Short mmCIF file of C-alpha atoms in Angstrom, two decimals:
data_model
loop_
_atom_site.label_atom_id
_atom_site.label_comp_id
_atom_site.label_asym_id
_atom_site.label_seq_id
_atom_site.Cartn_x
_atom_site.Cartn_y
_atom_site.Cartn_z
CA UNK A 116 22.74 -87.74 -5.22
CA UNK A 117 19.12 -87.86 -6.37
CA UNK A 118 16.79 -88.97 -3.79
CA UNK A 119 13.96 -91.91 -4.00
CA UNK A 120 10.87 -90.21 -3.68
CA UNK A 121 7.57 -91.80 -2.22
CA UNK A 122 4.67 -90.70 0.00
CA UNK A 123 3.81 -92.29 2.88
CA UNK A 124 -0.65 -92.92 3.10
CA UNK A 125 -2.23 -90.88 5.55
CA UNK A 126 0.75 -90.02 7.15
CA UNK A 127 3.34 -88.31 4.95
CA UNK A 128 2.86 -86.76 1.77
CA UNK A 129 5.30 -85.86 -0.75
CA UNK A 130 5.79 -83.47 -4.24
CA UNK A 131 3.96 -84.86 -7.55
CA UNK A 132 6.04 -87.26 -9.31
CA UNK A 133 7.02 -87.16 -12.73
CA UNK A 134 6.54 -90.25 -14.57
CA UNK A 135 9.35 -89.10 -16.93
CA UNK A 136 11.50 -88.82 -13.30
CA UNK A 137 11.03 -92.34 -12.11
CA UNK A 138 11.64 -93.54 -15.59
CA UNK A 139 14.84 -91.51 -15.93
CA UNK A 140 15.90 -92.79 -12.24
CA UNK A 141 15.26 -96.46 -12.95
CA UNK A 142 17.45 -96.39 -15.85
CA UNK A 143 20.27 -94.84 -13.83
CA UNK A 144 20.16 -91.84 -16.18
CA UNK A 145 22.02 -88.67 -14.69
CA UNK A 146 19.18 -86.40 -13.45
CA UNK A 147 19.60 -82.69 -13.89
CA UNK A 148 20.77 -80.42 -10.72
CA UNK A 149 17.48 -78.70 -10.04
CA UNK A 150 16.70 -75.05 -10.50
CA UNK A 151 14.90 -72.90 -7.67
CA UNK A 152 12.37 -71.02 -10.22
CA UNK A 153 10.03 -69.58 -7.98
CA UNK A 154 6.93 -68.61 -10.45
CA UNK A 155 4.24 -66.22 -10.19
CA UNK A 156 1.56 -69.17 -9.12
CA UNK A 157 4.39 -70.47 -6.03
CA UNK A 158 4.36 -66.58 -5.16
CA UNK A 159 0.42 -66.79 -4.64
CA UNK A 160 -0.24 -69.62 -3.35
CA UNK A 161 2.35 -68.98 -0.07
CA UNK A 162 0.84 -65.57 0.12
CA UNK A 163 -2.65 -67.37 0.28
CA UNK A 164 -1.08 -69.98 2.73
CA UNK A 165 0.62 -67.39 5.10
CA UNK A 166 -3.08 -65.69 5.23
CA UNK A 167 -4.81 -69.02 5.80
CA UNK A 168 -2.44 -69.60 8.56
CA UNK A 169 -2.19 -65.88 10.35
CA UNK A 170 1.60 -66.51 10.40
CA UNK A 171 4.35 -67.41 8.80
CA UNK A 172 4.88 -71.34 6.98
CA UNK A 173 8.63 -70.93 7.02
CA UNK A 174 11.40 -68.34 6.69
CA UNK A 175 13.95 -71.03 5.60
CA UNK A 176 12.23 -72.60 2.30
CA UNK A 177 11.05 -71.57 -1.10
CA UNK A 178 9.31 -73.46 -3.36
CA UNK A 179 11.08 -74.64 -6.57
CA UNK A 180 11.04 -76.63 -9.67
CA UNK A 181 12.97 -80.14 -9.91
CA UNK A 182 12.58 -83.46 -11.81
CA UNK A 183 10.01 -84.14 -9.19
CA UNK A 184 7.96 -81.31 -9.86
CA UNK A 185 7.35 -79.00 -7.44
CA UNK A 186 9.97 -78.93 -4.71
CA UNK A 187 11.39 -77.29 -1.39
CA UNK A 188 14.49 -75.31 -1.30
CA UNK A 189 16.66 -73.78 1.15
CA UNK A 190 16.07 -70.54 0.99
CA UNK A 191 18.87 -69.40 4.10
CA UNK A 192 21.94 -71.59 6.03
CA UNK A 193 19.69 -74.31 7.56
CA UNK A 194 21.41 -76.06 10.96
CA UNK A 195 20.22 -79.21 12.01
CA UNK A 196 17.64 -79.09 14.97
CA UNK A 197 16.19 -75.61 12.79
CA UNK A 198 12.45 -76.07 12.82
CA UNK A 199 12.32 -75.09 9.25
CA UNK A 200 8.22 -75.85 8.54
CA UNK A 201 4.89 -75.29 10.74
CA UNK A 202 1.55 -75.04 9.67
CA UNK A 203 -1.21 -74.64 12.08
CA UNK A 204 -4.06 -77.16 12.20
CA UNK A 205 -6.76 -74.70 10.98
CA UNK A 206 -4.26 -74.14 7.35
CA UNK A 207 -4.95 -77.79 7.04
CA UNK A 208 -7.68 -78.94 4.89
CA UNK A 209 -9.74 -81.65 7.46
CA UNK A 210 -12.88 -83.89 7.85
CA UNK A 211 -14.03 -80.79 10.58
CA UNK A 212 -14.31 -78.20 7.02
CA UNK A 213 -17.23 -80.18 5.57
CA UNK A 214 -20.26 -78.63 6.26
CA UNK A 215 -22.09 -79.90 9.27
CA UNK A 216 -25.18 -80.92 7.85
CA UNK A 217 -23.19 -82.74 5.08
CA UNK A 218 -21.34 -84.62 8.20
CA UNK A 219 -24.38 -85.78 9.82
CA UNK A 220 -25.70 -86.99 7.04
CA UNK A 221 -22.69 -89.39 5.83
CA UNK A 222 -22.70 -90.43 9.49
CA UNK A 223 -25.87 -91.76 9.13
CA UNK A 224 -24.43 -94.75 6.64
CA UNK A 225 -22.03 -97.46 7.76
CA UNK A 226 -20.16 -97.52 5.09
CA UNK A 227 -18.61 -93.80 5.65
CA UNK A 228 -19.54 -93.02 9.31
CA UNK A 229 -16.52 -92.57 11.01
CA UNK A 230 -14.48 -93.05 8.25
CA UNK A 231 -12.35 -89.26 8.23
CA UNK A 232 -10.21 -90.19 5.04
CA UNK A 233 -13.51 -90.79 3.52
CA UNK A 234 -14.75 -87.45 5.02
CA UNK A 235 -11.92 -85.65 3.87
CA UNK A 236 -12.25 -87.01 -0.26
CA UNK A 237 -15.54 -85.69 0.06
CA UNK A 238 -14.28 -82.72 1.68
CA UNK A 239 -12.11 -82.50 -1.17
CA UNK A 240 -14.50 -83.25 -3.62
CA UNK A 241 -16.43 -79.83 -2.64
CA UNK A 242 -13.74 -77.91 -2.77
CA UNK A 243 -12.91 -78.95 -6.40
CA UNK A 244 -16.57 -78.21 -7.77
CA UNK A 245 -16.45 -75.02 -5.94
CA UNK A 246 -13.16 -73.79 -8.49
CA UNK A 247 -12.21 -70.51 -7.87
CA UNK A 248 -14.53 -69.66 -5.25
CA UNK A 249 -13.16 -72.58 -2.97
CA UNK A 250 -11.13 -70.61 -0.11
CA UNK A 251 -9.00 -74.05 -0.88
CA UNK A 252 -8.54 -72.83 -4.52
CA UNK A 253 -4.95 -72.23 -4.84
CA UNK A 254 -4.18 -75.22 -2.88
CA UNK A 255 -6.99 -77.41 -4.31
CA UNK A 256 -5.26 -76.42 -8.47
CA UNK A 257 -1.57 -77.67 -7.33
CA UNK A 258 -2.97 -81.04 -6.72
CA UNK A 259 -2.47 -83.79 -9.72
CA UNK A 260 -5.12 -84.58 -12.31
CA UNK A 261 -6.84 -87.62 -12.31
CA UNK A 262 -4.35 -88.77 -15.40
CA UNK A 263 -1.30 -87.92 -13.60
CA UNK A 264 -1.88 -90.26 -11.21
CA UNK A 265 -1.19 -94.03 -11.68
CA UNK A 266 -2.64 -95.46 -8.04
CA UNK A 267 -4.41 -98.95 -8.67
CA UNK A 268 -7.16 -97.73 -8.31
CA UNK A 269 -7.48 -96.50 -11.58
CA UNK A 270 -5.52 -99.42 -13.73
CA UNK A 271 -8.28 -101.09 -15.79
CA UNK A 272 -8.57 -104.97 -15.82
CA UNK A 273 -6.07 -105.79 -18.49
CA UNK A 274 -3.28 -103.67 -16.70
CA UNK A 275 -4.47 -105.44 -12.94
CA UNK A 276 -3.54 -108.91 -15.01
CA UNK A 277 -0.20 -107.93 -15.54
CA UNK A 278 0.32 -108.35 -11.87
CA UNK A 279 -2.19 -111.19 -11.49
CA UNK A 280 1.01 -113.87 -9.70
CA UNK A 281 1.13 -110.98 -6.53
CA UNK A 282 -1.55 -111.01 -4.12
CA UNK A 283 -1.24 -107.13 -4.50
CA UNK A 284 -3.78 -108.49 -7.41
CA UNK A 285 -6.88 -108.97 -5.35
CA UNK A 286 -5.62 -106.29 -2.86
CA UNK A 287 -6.26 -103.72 -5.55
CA UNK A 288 -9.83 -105.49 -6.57
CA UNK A 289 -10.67 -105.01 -2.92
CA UNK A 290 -9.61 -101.43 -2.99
CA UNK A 291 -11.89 -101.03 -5.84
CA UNK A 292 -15.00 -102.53 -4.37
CA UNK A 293 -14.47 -100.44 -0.88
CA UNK A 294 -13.87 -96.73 -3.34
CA UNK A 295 -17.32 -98.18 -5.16
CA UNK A 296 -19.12 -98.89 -1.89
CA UNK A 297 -18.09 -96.04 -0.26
CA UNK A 298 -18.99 -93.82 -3.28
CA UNK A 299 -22.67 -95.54 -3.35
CA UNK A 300 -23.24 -94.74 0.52
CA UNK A 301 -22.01 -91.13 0.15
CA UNK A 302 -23.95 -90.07 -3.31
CA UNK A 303 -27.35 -90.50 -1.65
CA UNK A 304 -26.41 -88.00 1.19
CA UNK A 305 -24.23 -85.33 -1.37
CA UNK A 306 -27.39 -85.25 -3.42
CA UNK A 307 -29.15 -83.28 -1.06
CA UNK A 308 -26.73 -80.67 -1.30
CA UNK A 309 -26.50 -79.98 -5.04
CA UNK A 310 -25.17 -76.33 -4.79
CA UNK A 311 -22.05 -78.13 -3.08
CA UNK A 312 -21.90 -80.71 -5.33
CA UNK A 313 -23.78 -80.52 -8.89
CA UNK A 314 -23.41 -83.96 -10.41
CA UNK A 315 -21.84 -86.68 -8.34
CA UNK A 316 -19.60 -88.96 -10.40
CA UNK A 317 -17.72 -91.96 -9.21
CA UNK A 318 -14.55 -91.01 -11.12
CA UNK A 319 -14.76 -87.78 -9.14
CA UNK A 320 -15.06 -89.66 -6.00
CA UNK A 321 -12.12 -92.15 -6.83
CA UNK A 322 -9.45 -88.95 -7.44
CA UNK A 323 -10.06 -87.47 -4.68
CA UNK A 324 -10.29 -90.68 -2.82
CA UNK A 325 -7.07 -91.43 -4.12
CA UNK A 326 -5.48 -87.97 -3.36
CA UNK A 327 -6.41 -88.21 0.09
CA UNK A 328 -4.72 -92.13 0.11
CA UNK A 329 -1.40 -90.86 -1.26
CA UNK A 330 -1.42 -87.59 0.13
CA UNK A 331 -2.86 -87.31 3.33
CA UNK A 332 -1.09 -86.91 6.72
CA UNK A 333 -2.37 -88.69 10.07
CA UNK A 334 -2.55 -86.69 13.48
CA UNK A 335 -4.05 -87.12 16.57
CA UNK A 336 -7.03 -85.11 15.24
CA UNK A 337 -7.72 -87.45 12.08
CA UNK A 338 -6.86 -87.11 8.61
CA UNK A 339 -5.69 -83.74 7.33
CA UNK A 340 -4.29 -82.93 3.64
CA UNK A 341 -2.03 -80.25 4.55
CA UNK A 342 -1.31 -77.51 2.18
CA UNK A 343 3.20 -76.77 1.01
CA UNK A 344 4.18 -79.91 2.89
CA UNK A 345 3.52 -81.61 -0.29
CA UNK A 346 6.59 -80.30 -1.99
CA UNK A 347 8.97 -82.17 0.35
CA UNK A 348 10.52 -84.89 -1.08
CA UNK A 349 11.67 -87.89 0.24
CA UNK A 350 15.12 -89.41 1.28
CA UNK A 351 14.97 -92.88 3.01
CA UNK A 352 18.06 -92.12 4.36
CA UNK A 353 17.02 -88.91 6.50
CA UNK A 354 16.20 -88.79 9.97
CA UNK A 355 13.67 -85.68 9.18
CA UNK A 356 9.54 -86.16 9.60
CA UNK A 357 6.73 -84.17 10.03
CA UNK A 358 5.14 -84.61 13.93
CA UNK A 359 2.38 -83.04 14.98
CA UNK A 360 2.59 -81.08 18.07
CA UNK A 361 -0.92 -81.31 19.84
CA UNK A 362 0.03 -78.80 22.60
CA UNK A 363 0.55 -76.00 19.94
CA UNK A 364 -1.78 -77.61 17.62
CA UNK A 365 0.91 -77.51 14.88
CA UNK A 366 2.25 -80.14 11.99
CA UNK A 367 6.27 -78.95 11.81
CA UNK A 368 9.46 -80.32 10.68
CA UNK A 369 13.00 -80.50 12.31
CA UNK A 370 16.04 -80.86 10.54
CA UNK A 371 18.43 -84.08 10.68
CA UNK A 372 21.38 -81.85 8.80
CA UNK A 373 22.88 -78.86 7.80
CA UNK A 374 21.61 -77.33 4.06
CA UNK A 375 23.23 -74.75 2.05
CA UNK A 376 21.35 -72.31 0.38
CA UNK A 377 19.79 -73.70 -2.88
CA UNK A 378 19.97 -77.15 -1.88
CA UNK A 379 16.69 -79.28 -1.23
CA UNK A 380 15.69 -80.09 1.58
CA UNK A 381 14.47 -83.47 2.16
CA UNK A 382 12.27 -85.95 4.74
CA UNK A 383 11.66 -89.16 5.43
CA UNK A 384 8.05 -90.75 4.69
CA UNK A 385 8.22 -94.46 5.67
CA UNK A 386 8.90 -97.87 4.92
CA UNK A 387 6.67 -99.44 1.92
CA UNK A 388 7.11 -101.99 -0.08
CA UNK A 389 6.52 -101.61 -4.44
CA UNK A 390 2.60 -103.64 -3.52
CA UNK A 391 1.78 -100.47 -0.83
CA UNK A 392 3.27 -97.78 -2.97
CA UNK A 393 1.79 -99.21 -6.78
CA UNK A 394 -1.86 -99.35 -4.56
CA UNK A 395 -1.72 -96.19 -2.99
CA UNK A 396 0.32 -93.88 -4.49
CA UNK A 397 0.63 -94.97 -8.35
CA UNK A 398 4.41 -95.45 -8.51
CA UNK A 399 7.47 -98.42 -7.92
CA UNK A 400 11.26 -97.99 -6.97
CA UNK A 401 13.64 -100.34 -9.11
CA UNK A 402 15.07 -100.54 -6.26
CA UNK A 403 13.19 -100.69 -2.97
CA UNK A 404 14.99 -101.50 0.41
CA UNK A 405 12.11 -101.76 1.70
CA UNK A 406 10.34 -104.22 -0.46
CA UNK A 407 8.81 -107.50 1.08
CA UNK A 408 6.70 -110.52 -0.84
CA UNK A 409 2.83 -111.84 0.50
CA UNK A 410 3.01 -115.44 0.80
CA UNK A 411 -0.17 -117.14 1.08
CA UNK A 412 -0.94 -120.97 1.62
CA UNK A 413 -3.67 -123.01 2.16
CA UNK A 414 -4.58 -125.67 4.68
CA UNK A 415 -6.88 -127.53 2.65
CA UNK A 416 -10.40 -129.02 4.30
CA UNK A 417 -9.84 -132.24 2.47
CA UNK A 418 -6.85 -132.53 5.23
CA UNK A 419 -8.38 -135.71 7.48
CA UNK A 420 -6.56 -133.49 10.37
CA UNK A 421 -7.74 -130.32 8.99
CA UNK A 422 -10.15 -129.22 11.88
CA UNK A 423 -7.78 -130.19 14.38
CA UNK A 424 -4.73 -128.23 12.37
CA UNK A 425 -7.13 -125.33 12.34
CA UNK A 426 -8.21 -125.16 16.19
CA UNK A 427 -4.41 -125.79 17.06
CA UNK A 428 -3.84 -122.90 14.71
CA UNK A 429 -6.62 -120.69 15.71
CA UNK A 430 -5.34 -121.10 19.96
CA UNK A 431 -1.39 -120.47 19.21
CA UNK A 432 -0.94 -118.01 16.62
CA UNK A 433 -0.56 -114.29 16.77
CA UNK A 434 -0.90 -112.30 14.98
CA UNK A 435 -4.24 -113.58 13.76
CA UNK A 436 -4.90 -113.20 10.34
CA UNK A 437 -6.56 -115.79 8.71
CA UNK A 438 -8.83 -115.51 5.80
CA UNK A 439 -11.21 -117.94 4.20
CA UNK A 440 -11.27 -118.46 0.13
CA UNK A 441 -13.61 -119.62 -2.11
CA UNK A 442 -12.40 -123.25 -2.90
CA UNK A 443 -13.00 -124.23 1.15
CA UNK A 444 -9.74 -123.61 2.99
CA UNK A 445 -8.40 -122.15 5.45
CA UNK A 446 -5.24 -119.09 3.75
CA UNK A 447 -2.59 -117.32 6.20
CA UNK A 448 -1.31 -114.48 4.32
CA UNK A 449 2.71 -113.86 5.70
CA UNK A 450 5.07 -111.20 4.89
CA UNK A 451 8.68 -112.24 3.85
CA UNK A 452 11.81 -109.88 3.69
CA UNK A 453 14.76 -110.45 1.70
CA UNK A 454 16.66 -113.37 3.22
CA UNK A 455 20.68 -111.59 3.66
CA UNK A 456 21.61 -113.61 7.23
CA UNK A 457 22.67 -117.37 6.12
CA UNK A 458 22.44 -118.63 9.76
CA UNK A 459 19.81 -120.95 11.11
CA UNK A 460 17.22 -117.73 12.12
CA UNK A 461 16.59 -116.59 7.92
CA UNK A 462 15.67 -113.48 9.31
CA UNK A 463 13.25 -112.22 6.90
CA UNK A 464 11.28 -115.41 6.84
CA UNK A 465 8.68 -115.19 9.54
CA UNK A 466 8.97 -117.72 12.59
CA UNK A 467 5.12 -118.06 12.13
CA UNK A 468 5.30 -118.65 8.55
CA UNK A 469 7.93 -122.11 9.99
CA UNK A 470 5.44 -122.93 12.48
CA UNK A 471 2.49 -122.89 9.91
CA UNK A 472 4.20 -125.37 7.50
CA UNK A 473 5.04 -127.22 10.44
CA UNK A 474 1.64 -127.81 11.48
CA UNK A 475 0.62 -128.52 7.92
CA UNK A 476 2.58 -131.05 7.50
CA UNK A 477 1.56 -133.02 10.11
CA UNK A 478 0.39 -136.58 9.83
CA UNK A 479 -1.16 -137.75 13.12
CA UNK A 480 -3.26 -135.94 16.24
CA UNK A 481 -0.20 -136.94 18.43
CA UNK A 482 2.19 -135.01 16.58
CA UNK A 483 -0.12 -131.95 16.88
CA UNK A 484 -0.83 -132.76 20.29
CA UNK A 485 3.42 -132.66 20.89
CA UNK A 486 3.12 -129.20 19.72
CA UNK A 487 0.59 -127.94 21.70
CA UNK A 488 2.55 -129.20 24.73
CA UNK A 489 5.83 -127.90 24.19
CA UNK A 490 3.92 -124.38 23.43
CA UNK A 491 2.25 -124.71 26.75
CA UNK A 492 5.54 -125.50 28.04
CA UNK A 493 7.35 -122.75 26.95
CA UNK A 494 5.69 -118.87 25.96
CA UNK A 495 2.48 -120.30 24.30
CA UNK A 496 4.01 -120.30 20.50
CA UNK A 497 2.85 -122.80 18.18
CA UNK A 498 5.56 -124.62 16.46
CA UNK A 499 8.43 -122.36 16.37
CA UNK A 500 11.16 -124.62 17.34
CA UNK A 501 12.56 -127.50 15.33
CA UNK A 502 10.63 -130.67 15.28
CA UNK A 503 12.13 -133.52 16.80
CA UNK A 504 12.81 -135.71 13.86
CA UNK A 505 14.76 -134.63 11.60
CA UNK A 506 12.83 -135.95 8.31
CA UNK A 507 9.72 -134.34 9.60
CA UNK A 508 11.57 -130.97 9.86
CA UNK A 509 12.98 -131.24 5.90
CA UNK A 510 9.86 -132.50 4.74
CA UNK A 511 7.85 -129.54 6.13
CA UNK A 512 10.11 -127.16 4.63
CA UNK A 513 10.31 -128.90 1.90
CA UNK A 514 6.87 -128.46 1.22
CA UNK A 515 7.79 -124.62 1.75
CA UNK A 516 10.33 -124.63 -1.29
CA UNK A 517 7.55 -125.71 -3.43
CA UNK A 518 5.15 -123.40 -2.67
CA UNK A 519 7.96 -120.93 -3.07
CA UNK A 520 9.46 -122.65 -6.19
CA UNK A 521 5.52 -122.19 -7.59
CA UNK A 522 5.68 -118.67 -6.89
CA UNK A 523 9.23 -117.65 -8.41
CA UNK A 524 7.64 -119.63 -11.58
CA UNK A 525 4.66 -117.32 -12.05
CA UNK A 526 6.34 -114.63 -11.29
CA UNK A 527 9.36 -115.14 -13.42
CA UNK A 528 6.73 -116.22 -16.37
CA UNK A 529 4.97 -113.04 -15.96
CA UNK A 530 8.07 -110.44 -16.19
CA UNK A 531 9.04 -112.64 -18.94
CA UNK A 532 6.06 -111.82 -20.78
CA UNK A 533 5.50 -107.94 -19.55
CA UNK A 534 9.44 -108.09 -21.56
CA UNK A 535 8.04 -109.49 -24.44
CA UNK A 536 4.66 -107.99 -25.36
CA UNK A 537 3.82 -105.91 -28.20
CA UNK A 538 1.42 -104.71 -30.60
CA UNK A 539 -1.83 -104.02 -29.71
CA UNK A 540 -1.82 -105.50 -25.93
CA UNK A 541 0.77 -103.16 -25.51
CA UNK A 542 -0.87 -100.22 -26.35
CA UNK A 543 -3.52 -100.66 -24.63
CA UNK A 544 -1.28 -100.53 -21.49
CA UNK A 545 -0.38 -97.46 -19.74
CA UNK A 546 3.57 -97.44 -20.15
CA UNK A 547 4.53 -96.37 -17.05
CA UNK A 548 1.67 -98.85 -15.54
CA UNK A 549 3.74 -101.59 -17.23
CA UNK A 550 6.97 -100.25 -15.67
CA UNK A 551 5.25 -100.65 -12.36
CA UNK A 552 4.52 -103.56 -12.68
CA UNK A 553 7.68 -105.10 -13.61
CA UNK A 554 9.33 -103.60 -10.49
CA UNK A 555 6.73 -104.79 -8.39
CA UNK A 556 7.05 -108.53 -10.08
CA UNK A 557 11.03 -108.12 -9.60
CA UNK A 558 10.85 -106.41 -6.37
CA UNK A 559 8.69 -109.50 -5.02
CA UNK A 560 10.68 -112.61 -7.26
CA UNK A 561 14.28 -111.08 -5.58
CA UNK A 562 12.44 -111.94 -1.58
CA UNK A 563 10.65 -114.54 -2.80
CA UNK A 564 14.77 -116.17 -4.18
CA UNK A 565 16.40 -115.23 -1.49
CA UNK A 566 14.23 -117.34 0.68
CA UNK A 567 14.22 -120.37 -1.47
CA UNK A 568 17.98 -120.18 -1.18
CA UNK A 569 18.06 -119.92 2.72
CA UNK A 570 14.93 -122.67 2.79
CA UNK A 571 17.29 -124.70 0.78
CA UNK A 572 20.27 -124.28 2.54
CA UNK A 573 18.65 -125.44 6.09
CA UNK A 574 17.02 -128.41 4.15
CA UNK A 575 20.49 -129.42 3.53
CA UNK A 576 22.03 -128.73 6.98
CA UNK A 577 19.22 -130.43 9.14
CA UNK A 578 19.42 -133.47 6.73
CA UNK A 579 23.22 -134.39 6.75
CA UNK A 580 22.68 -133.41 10.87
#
């Protein structure tokens, strides 16, 4: 069975993705047994990674052609518990290769100091102006160009409307503000060094910002792109990582099962949902287990309670992540799951995100005052059991359904028209873009259902209680 393939951000990072893959998966087309065609460039490049290393990568794989791209194959019987990868720290391409004086000098600006993925992109940025006399070359070519990759960084404003109803919307307008303010801090600094870096571009800045987002792996020594651990694909299901080992100063990874020879060998990256993977590594599942939906809602300052809502809000909750908009109110972003238990807990609907709507719907300083008791009372959470009255209870989470019910709407409206668009809006949109975002918009409307349904359901039970 095919494996879903993602990357996990500065953590795990997997083989270059096919657009023509994903598309082939998502329409539950057969995809082709792969072939292990070693060619003349895979020959090189582990030749140039053994020597980088001073020992061997791994006597169990090969590197191979799939659907996926570039891909790791058992090359011998692999047992599970075989340590079938290591690659020492110095074979890794990290913040502590840029040149010192280069260091010291991005150091010197907020903006960058400190900041090793940032490091490393410029790192990476040398290395690619450098070409063939990089000692990173044949590492530094097997990366994707800058139009292979589909990260939101790069969508233009038209394709960023598409998913305009998911906060993943201003996420990725964030994203592109902190690449652009990063960019301006470092240029200053790389200009002293124009042997390094000739002419210092922003789109150069923004790919390799963007390789080291989707790409990168994090240790206890920072970030560090690490060279034929990209090739391993990704199966949610396995039990496989890569650890580091800080006593041997080693990235390596075990195997959860037994391979045959010829078959691929596969790990596990992590748990993202279609918003993380469309914003950092330029792809969707059609079907992600692991999908959730960003709520937000807003306590409003015309509230006659409002400062007292907020101060209640600000002592109780945890975690504490309140943001301030524009329009003058206070907005709690929550993450919501997919809503499969039916009992009275909805797992998948955050306690906190109950407690909130409780508190906003409250009419009177006594009521909030009730709260702040029975939290006192109990382990110092705000709101999270039932209120008293029943009425008050529906009405709060009644209030819930329609902020939900406003979501499915916009959502809903927008896959509707993402179905229907043609002529020359379409073309101006990236096809696969567009298949991203519909996956992300039905990835998101499926949570954001599931607890409307559940919301509804315990309207209906508390009220004929």
């Amino acid at each position: 069975m095919a494996a879903v393939v993602v990357r996990r951000r500065l953590a795990l990072a997997g083989a270059p993705l096919l657009p023509t893959y994903r598309q082939l998966a998502a329409a539950a087309i057969p995809i082709p047994i792969p072939k292990v065609n070693e060619d003349e460039h895979s020959g090189a490049f582990l030749r140039w990674l053994r020597s980088k290393a001073g020992s061997g990568i791994s006597s169990v794989l090969r590197i191979g052609t799939s659907p996926l791209g570039r891909s790791l194959f058992a090359s011998q019987p692999i047992q599970e518990g075989d340590c079938i990868l290591q690659l020492p720290h110095t074979a890794q391409l990290t913040q502590d290769k840029l040149p010192r004086e280069v260091r010291l000098l991005l150091d010197d600006d907020a903006a960058v100091a400190g900041d090793t993925a940032a490091n490393v992109a410029v790192l990476l940025m040398m290395e690619q102006r450098l070409g063939h006399e990089s000692g990173w070359a044949p590492y530094v070519i097997s990366l994707p160009a800058k139009d292979q990759m589909h990260n939101m960084m790069f969508w233009d404003l038209d394709e960023l409307d598409m998913v305009r109803h998911s906060p993943v919307y201003d996420e990725a307008i964030k994203q592109k503000e902190q690449v652009r303010k990063q960019f301006s801090a470092a240029k200053p600094a790389l200009e002293h060094f124009p042997h390094l870096f000739e002419e210092i571009k922003l789109e150069d800045f923004m790919h390799s910002s963007a390789l080291v987002s989707s790409r990168a792996w994090q240790t206890s020594r920072g970030v560090s792109l690490v060279p034929f651990a990209d090739f391993l694909n990704h199966d949610g299901a396995s039990d496989s990582i890569l650890v580091y080992d800080e006593e041997k100063a080693v990235s390596e990874v075990i195997a959860d099962r037994n391979y045959a020879v010829g078959e691929q060998v596969m790990i596990r990256y992590g748990k993202y949902s279609n918003a993380m993977l469309a914003l950092n590594f330029g792809f969707t599942l059609s079907r992600n287990i692991y999908d959730q939906a960003h709520i937000w809602i807003d306590m409003s300052e015309q509230d006659p309670l409002y400062k007292k809502k907020l101060d209640i809000w600000e002592k109780h909750r945890t975690p504490k992540s309140q943001h301030m908009c524009s329009s003058g109110c206070a907005r709690t972003s929550f993450a919501i799951k997919e809503v499969k238990y039916s009992g009275n807990k909805g797992v998948g609907i955050p306690q906190a995100l109950r407690a909130f709507v409780r508190i906003f719907c409250a009419t009177s300083i006594e009521e909030l005052e009730e709260m702040a008791v029975e939290a006192a009372e109990n382990d110092g959470r705000l709101a999270r059991r039932p209120l008293k009255h029943a009425e008050r209870e529906v009405h709060a989470h009644r209030k819930l359904l329609l902020h939900l019910d406003n979501m499915i709407q916009g959502h809903s409206t927008a896959i509707e028209q993402l179905e229907t668009i043609d002529g020359a809006a379409s073309r101006s949109m990236h096809p696969f873009r567009k298949e991203m975002a519909k996956n992300l918009l039905a990835g998101e409307l499926q949570i954001l259902q599931s607890a409307y349904a559940w919301v509804a359901n315990y309207c209906k039970t508390v009220a004929c209680t």
